[in-house]
Amino acid sequence: MRAVIVDEPGGVESLDVVEVDDPVAGPGEVVIDVAAVGVNRADLLQRQGRYDPPPGASRILGLECSGTVAAVGDGVERWTVGTQVCALLSGGGYAEKVAVPEGQVAAVPAGVDLVEAGGVVEVAATVWSNVFMVAGLQPAETLLVHGGAGGVGTMAVQLAHALGARVAITAGSTRKLDACRELGADIAINYHDQDFVRELRSATDGHGADVILDNMGAQYLTRNVAALAPNGRLVVIGLQGGTKGELDLGVLLGK
């Protein structure tokens, strides 16, 4: 089968289409005939040599896909050949076929076509696990999403809005702010010319955010803590603004 690999880190020219052996379904695995794959920031970073895949993961890029089950391994009970599915992967999605543990496979949601499903599962799993399972966002609470117009951000806006939470986002242009409002954002802040701490506190009568989903890391650490409501939860899922920051523990204790 054909697959996309990176022999040497670099730009798009470092991507190579090569012939590799077809995967075989091991115990508890399914093989998927790939219809579509999502392109995630982690893929770009891996291509650039800035993101190491998990130990033992495929050298083939791709962290999510959709397609049709082509084979099942011993012990697989949830899936049968011919079922349309989407899957979360440790790698291997940029190929014509991929083998994946059955627990990382999901049915294509109703109303979503097979191509669209190739770009759903990574952002959905990221948002659900971090915002709802870890941070425990509740209806009527306020969620602040940095990078609200990105893939994870737009999914977070829609899910939180559907839950009944109040949603605030930051983004860098009027077009992106408007797009987030259309998806359900109640508060839209342009980080280029607005202070998100001040704007959020003003819009929430001084309360702040009960949950913050942050993709910036160190650059926003101090301001994120300042923006938190009492007993608020800060979930960091990205480090675009650096890995090391200073934190006033007195402010943190006050939360």
mmCIF file of N, CA and C in Angstrom, residues 59-126:
data_model
loop_
_atom_site.group_PDB
_atom_site.id
_atom_site.type_symbol
_atom_site.label_atom_id
_atom_site.label_comp_id
_atom_site.label_asym_id
_atom_site.label_seq_id
_atom_site.Cartn_x
_atom_site.Cartn_y
_atom_site.Cartn_z
ATOM 1 N N ARG A 59 5.910 4.987 11.946
ATOM 2 C CA ARG A 59 6.631 6.133 11.377
ATOM 3 C C ARG A 59 5.779 6.859 10.347
ATOM 4 N N ILE A 60 4.640 6.286 10.010
ATOM 5 C CA ILE A 60 3.703 6.933 9.093
ATOM 6 C C ILE A 60 2.934 8.007 9.860
ATOM 7 N N LEU A 61 2.802 9.189 9.277
ATOM 8 C CA LEU A 61 2.076 10.274 9.918
ATOM 9 C C LEU A 61 0.578 9.962 10.001
ATOM 10 N N GLY A 62 -0.135 10.767 10.795
ATOM 11 C CA GLY A 62 -1.594 10.682 10.814
ATOM 12 C C GLY A 62 -2.160 10.180 12.116
ATOM 13 N N LEU A 63 -2.905 11.048 12.817
ATOM 14 C CA LEU A 63 -3.420 10.738 14.149
ATOM 15 C C LEU A 63 -4.918 10.462 14.176
ATOM 16 N N GLU A 64 -5.570 10.531 13.026
ATOM 17 C CA GLU A 64 -6.993 10.200 12.968
ATOM 18 C C GLU A 64 -7.365 9.880 11.530
ATOM 19 N N CYS A 65 -8.409 9.082 11.388
ATOM 20 C CA CYS A 65 -8.849 8.731 10.045
ATOM 21 C C CYS A 65 -10.302 8.293 10.080
ATOM 22 N N SER A 66 -10.858 8.150 8.899
ATOM 23 C CA SER A 66 -12.158 7.508 8.739
ATOM 24 C C SER A 66 -12.039 6.509 7.602
ATOM 25 N N GLY A 67 -12.967 5.574 7.556
ATOM 26 C CA GLY A 67 -12.927 4.590 6.488
ATOM 27 C C GLY A 67 -13.859 3.426 6.775
ATOM 28 N N THR A 68 -13.547 2.298 6.179
ATOM 29 C CA THR A 68 -14.388 1.108 6.274
ATOM 30 C C THR A 68 -13.576 -0.048 6.834
ATOM 31 N N VAL A 69 -14.144 -0.767 7.786
ATOM 32 C CA VAL A 69 -13.446 -1.908 8.377
ATOM 33 C C VAL A 69 -13.205 -2.965 7.300
ATOM 34 N N ALA A 70 -11.920 -3.325 7.114
ATOM 35 C CA ALA A 70 -11.542 -4.302 6.088
ATOM 36 C C ALA A 70 -11.227 -5.670 6.677
ATOM 37 N N ALA A 71 -10.817 -5.697 7.951
ATOM 38 C CA ALA A 71 -10.478 -6.966 8.600
ATOM 39 C C ALA A 71 -10.538 -6.767 10.107
ATOM 40 N N VAL A 72 -10.797 -7.845 10.829
ATOM 41 C CA VAL A 72 -10.822 -7.794 12.292
ATOM 42 C C VAL A 72 -9.933 -8.897 12.841
ATOM 43 N N GLY A 73 -9.261 -8.604 13.949
ATOM 44 C CA GLY A 73 -8.398 -9.586 14.587
ATOM 45 C C GLY A 73 -9.148 -10.429 15.600
ATOM 46 N N ASP A 74 -8.444 -11.383 16.166
ATOM 47 C CA ASP A 74 -9.039 -12.256 17.175
ATOM 48 C C ASP A 74 -9.551 -11.437 18.355
ATOM 49 N N GLY A 75 -10.721 -11.788 18.830
ATOM 50 C CA GLY A 75 -11.277 -11.152 20.015
ATOM 51 C C GLY A 75 -12.064 -9.889 19.762
ATOM 52 N N VAL A 76 -12.083 -9.408 18.532
ATOM 53 C CA VAL A 76 -12.839 -8.190 18.224
ATOM 54 C C VAL A 76 -14.321 -8.534 18.133
ATOM 55 N N GLU A 77 -15.131 -7.840 18.922
ATOM 56 C CA GLU A 77 -16.564 -8.112 18.949
ATOM 57 C C GLU A 77 -17.410 -6.914 18.534
ATOM 58 N N ARG A 78 -16.857 -5.719 18.654
ATOM 59 C CA ARG A 78 -17.658 -4.511 18.416
ATOM 60 C C ARG A 78 -17.819 -4.190 16.934
ATOM 61 N N TRP A 79 -16.885 -4.643 16.094
ATOM 62 C CA TRP A 79 -16.865 -4.195 14.704
ATOM 63 C C TRP A 79 -16.862 -5.372 13.746
ATOM 64 N N THR A 80 -17.490 -5.166 12.594
ATOM 65 C CA THR A 80 -17.525 -6.186 11.554
ATOM 66 C C THR A 80 -17.051 -5.579 10.239
ATOM 67 N N VAL A 81 -16.579 -6.431 9.363
ATOM 68 C CA VAL A 81 -16.103 -5.984 8.058
ATOM 69 C C VAL A 81 -17.230 -5.256 7.319
ATOM 70 N N GLY A 82 -16.886 -4.109 6.745
ATOM 71 C CA GLY A 82 -17.855 -3.317 5.999
ATOM 72 C C GLY A 82 -18.451 -2.154 6.764
ATOM 73 N N THR A 83 -18.192 -2.075 8.082
ATOM 74 C CA THR A 83 -18.730 -0.986 8.892
ATOM 75 C C THR A 83 -17.943 0.303 8.644
ATOM 76 N N GLN A 84 -18.639 1.413 8.485
ATOM 77 C CA GLN A 84 -17.974 2.707 8.343
ATOM 78 C C GLN A 84 -17.646 3.259 9.729
ATOM 79 N N VAL A 85 -16.376 3.643 9.917
ATOM 80 C CA VAL A 85 -15.900 4.046 11.238
ATOM 81 C C VAL A 85 -14.954 5.235 11.118
ATOM 82 N N CYS A 86 -14.649 5.827 12.269
ATOM 83 C CA CYS A 86 -13.548 6.778 12.387
ATOM 84 C C CYS A 86 -12.691 6.314 13.559
ATOM 85 N N ALA A 87 -11.441 6.775 13.615
ATOM 86 C CA ALA A 87 -10.537 6.223 14.621
ATOM 87 C C ALA A 87 -9.503 7.243 15.064
ATOM 88 N N LEU A 88 -9.127 7.136 16.327
ATOM 89 C CA LEU A 88 -8.038 7.908 16.918
ATOM 90 C C LEU A 88 -6.789 7.035 16.873
ATOM 91 N N LEU A 89 -5.684 7.590 16.365
ATOM 92 C CA LEU A 89 -4.495 6.789 16.095
ATOM 93 C C LEU A 89 -3.274 7.337 16.827
ATOM 94 N N SER A 90 -2.320 6.463 17.111
ATOM 95 C CA SER A 90 -1.010 6.917 17.588
ATOM 96 C C SER A 90 -0.104 7.261 16.417
ATOM 97 N N GLY A 91 -0.546 6.964 15.217
ATOM 98 C CA GLY A 91 0.176 7.208 13.973
ATOM 99 C C GLY A 91 -0.350 6.254 12.921
ATOM 100 N N GLY A 92 0.050 6.479 11.666
ATOM 101 C CA GLY A 92 -0.309 5.543 10.613
ATOM 102 C C GLY A 92 -1.474 5.931 9.742
ATOM 103 N N GLY A 93 -2.091 7.094 9.993
ATOM 104 C CA GLY A 93 -3.292 7.461 9.258
ATOM 105 C C GLY A 93 -3.064 7.868 7.817
ATOM 106 N N TYR A 94 -1.873 8.390 7.494
ATOM 107 C CA TYR A 94 -1.595 8.840 6.129
ATOM 108 C C TYR A 94 -1.210 7.642 5.267
ATOM 109 N N ALA A 95 -2.145 6.749 5.091
ATOM 110 C CA ALA A 95 -1.890 5.521 4.345
ATOM 111 C C ALA A 95 -3.213 4.996 3.810
ATOM 112 N N GLU A 96 -3.120 4.009 2.936
ATOM 113 C CA GLU A 96 -4.340 3.440 2.371
ATOM 114 C C GLU A 96 -5.046 2.510 3.347
ATOM 115 N N LYS A 97 -4.291 1.965 4.302
ATOM 116 C CA LYS A 97 -4.865 1.101 5.333
ATOM 117 C C LYS A 97 -4.147 1.373 6.642
ATOM 118 N N VAL A 98 -4.832 1.115 7.756
ATOM 119 C CA VAL A 98 -4.198 1.263 9.059
ATOM 120 C C VAL A 98 -4.806 0.249 10.020
ATOM 121 N N ALA A 99 -3.959 -0.323 10.885
ATOM 122 C CA ALA A 99 -4.419 -1.220 11.943
ATOM 123 C C ALA A 99 -4.511 -0.429 13.238
ATOM 124 N N VAL A 100 -5.597 -0.621 13.981
ATOM 125 C CA VAL A 100 -5.836 0.178 15.182
ATOM 126 C C VAL A 100 -6.576 -0.663 16.219
ATOM 127 N N PRO A 101 -6.252 -0.509 17.512
ATOM 128 C CA PRO A 101 -7.009 -1.216 18.551
ATOM 129 C C PRO A 101 -8.490 -0.863 18.483
ATOM 130 N N GLU A 102 -9.346 -1.853 18.681
ATOM 131 C CA GLU A 102 -10.779 -1.622 18.502
ATOM 132 C C GLU A 102 -11.330 -0.567 19.455
ATOM 133 N N GLY A 103 -10.696 -0.369 20.614
ATOM 134 C CA GLY A 103 -11.172 0.629 21.559
ATOM 135 C C GLY A 103 -10.959 2.057 21.107
ATOM 136 N N GLN A 104 -10.137 2.251 20.072
ATOM 137 C CA GLN A 104 -9.894 3.588 19.535
ATOM 138 C C GLN A 104 -10.746 3.874 18.298
ATOM 139 N N VAL A 105 -11.682 2.998 18.035
ATOM 140 C CA VAL A 105 -12.539 3.109 16.859
ATOM 141 C C VAL A 105 -13.941 3.511 17.294
ATOM 142 N N ALA A 106 -14.575 4.371 16.501
ATOM 143 C CA ALA A 106 -15.942 4.809 16.791
ATOM 144 C C ALA A 106 -16.767 4.765 15.519
ATOM 145 N N ALA A 107 -18.058 4.604 15.682
ATOM 146 C CA ALA A 107 -18.957 4.650 14.534
ATOM 147 C C ALA A 107 -19.016 6.070 13.986
ATOM 148 N N VAL A 108 -19.169 6.201 12.684
ATOM 149 C CA VAL A 108 -19.345 7.519 12.082
ATOM 150 C C VAL A 108 -20.665 8.098 12.584
ATOM 151 N N PRO A 109 -20.640 9.299 13.171
ATOM 152 C CA PRO A 109 -21.877 9.871 13.726
ATOM 153 C C PRO A 109 -22.953 10.070 12.664
ATOM 154 N N ALA A 110 -24.190 9.958 13.073
ATOM 155 C CA ALA A 110 -25.308 10.197 12.162
ATOM 156 C C ALA A 110 -25.234 11.619 11.620
ATOM 157 N N GLY A 111 -25.467 11.769 10.326
ATOM 158 C CA GLY A 111 -25.443 13.083 9.705
ATOM 159 C C GLY A 111 -24.066 13.558 9.296
ATOM 160 N N VAL A 112 -23.034 12.752 9.548
ATOM 161 C CA VAL A 112 -21.661 13.101 9.174
ATOM 162 C C VAL A 112 -21.213 12.147 8.077
ATOM 163 N N ASP A 113 -20.729 12.688 6.954
ATOM 164 C CA ASP A 113 -20.298 11.785 5.889
ATOM 165 C C ASP A 113 -18.899 11.249 6.186
ATOM 166 N N LEU A 114 -18.479 10.274 5.397
ATOM 167 C CA LEU A 114 -17.252 9.549 5.696
ATOM 168 C C LEU A 114 -16.022 10.452 5.625
ATOM 169 N N VAL A 115 -16.001 11.401 4.706
ATOM 170 C CA VAL A 115 -14.856 12.308 4.609
ATOM 171 C C VAL A 115 -14.822 13.259 5.803
ATOM 172 N N GLU A 116 -15.954 13.842 6.148
ATOM 173 C CA GLU A 116 -16.007 14.738 7.309
ATOM 174 C C GLU A 116 -15.564 14.018 8.581
ATOM 175 N N ALA A 117 -15.926 12.752 8.701
ATOM 176 C CA ALA A 117 -15.598 11.990 9.904
ATOM 177 C C ALA A 117 -14.094 11.842 10.104
ATOM 178 N N GLY A 118 -13.323 11.974 9.023
ATOM 179 C CA GLY A 118 -11.875 11.866 9.135
ATOM 180 C C GLY A 118 -11.239 12.994 9.914
ATOM 181 N N GLY A 119 -11.963 14.085 10.127
ATOM 182 C CA GLY A 119 -11.417 15.215 10.866
ATOM 183 C C GLY A 119 -12.174 15.542 12.134
ATOM 184 N N VAL A 120 -12.918 14.579 12.663
ATOM 185 C CA VAL A 120 -13.753 14.829 13.845
ATOM 186 C C VAL A 120 -13.155 14.267 15.127
ATOM 187 N N VAL A 121 -12.634 13.055 15.078
ATOM 188 C CA VAL A 121 -12.394 12.309 16.309
ATOM 189 C C VAL A 121 -11.269 12.902 17.157
ATOM 190 N N GLU A 122 -10.213 13.429 16.544
ATOM 191 C CA GLU A 122 -9.094 13.976 17.320
ATOM 192 C C GLU A 122 -9.535 15.180 18.148
ATOM 193 N N VAL A 123 -10.211 16.135 17.518
ATOM 194 C CA VAL A 123 -10.634 17.322 18.264
ATOM 195 C C VAL A 123 -11.738 16.980 19.257
ATOM 196 N N ALA A 124 -12.637 16.085 18.879
ATOM 197 C CA ALA A 124 -13.718 15.707 19.789
ATOM 198 C C ALA A 124 -13.168 15.027 21.036
ATOM 199 N N ALA A 125 -12.221 14.111 20.847
ATOM 200 C CA ALA A 125 -11.634 13.417 21.993
ATOM 201 C C ALA A 125 -10.834 14.378 22.868
ATOM 202 N N THR A 126 -10.117 15.310 22.234
ATOM 203 C CA THR A 126 -9.338 16.289 22.996
ATOM 204 C C THR A 126 -10.245 17.148 23.867
#
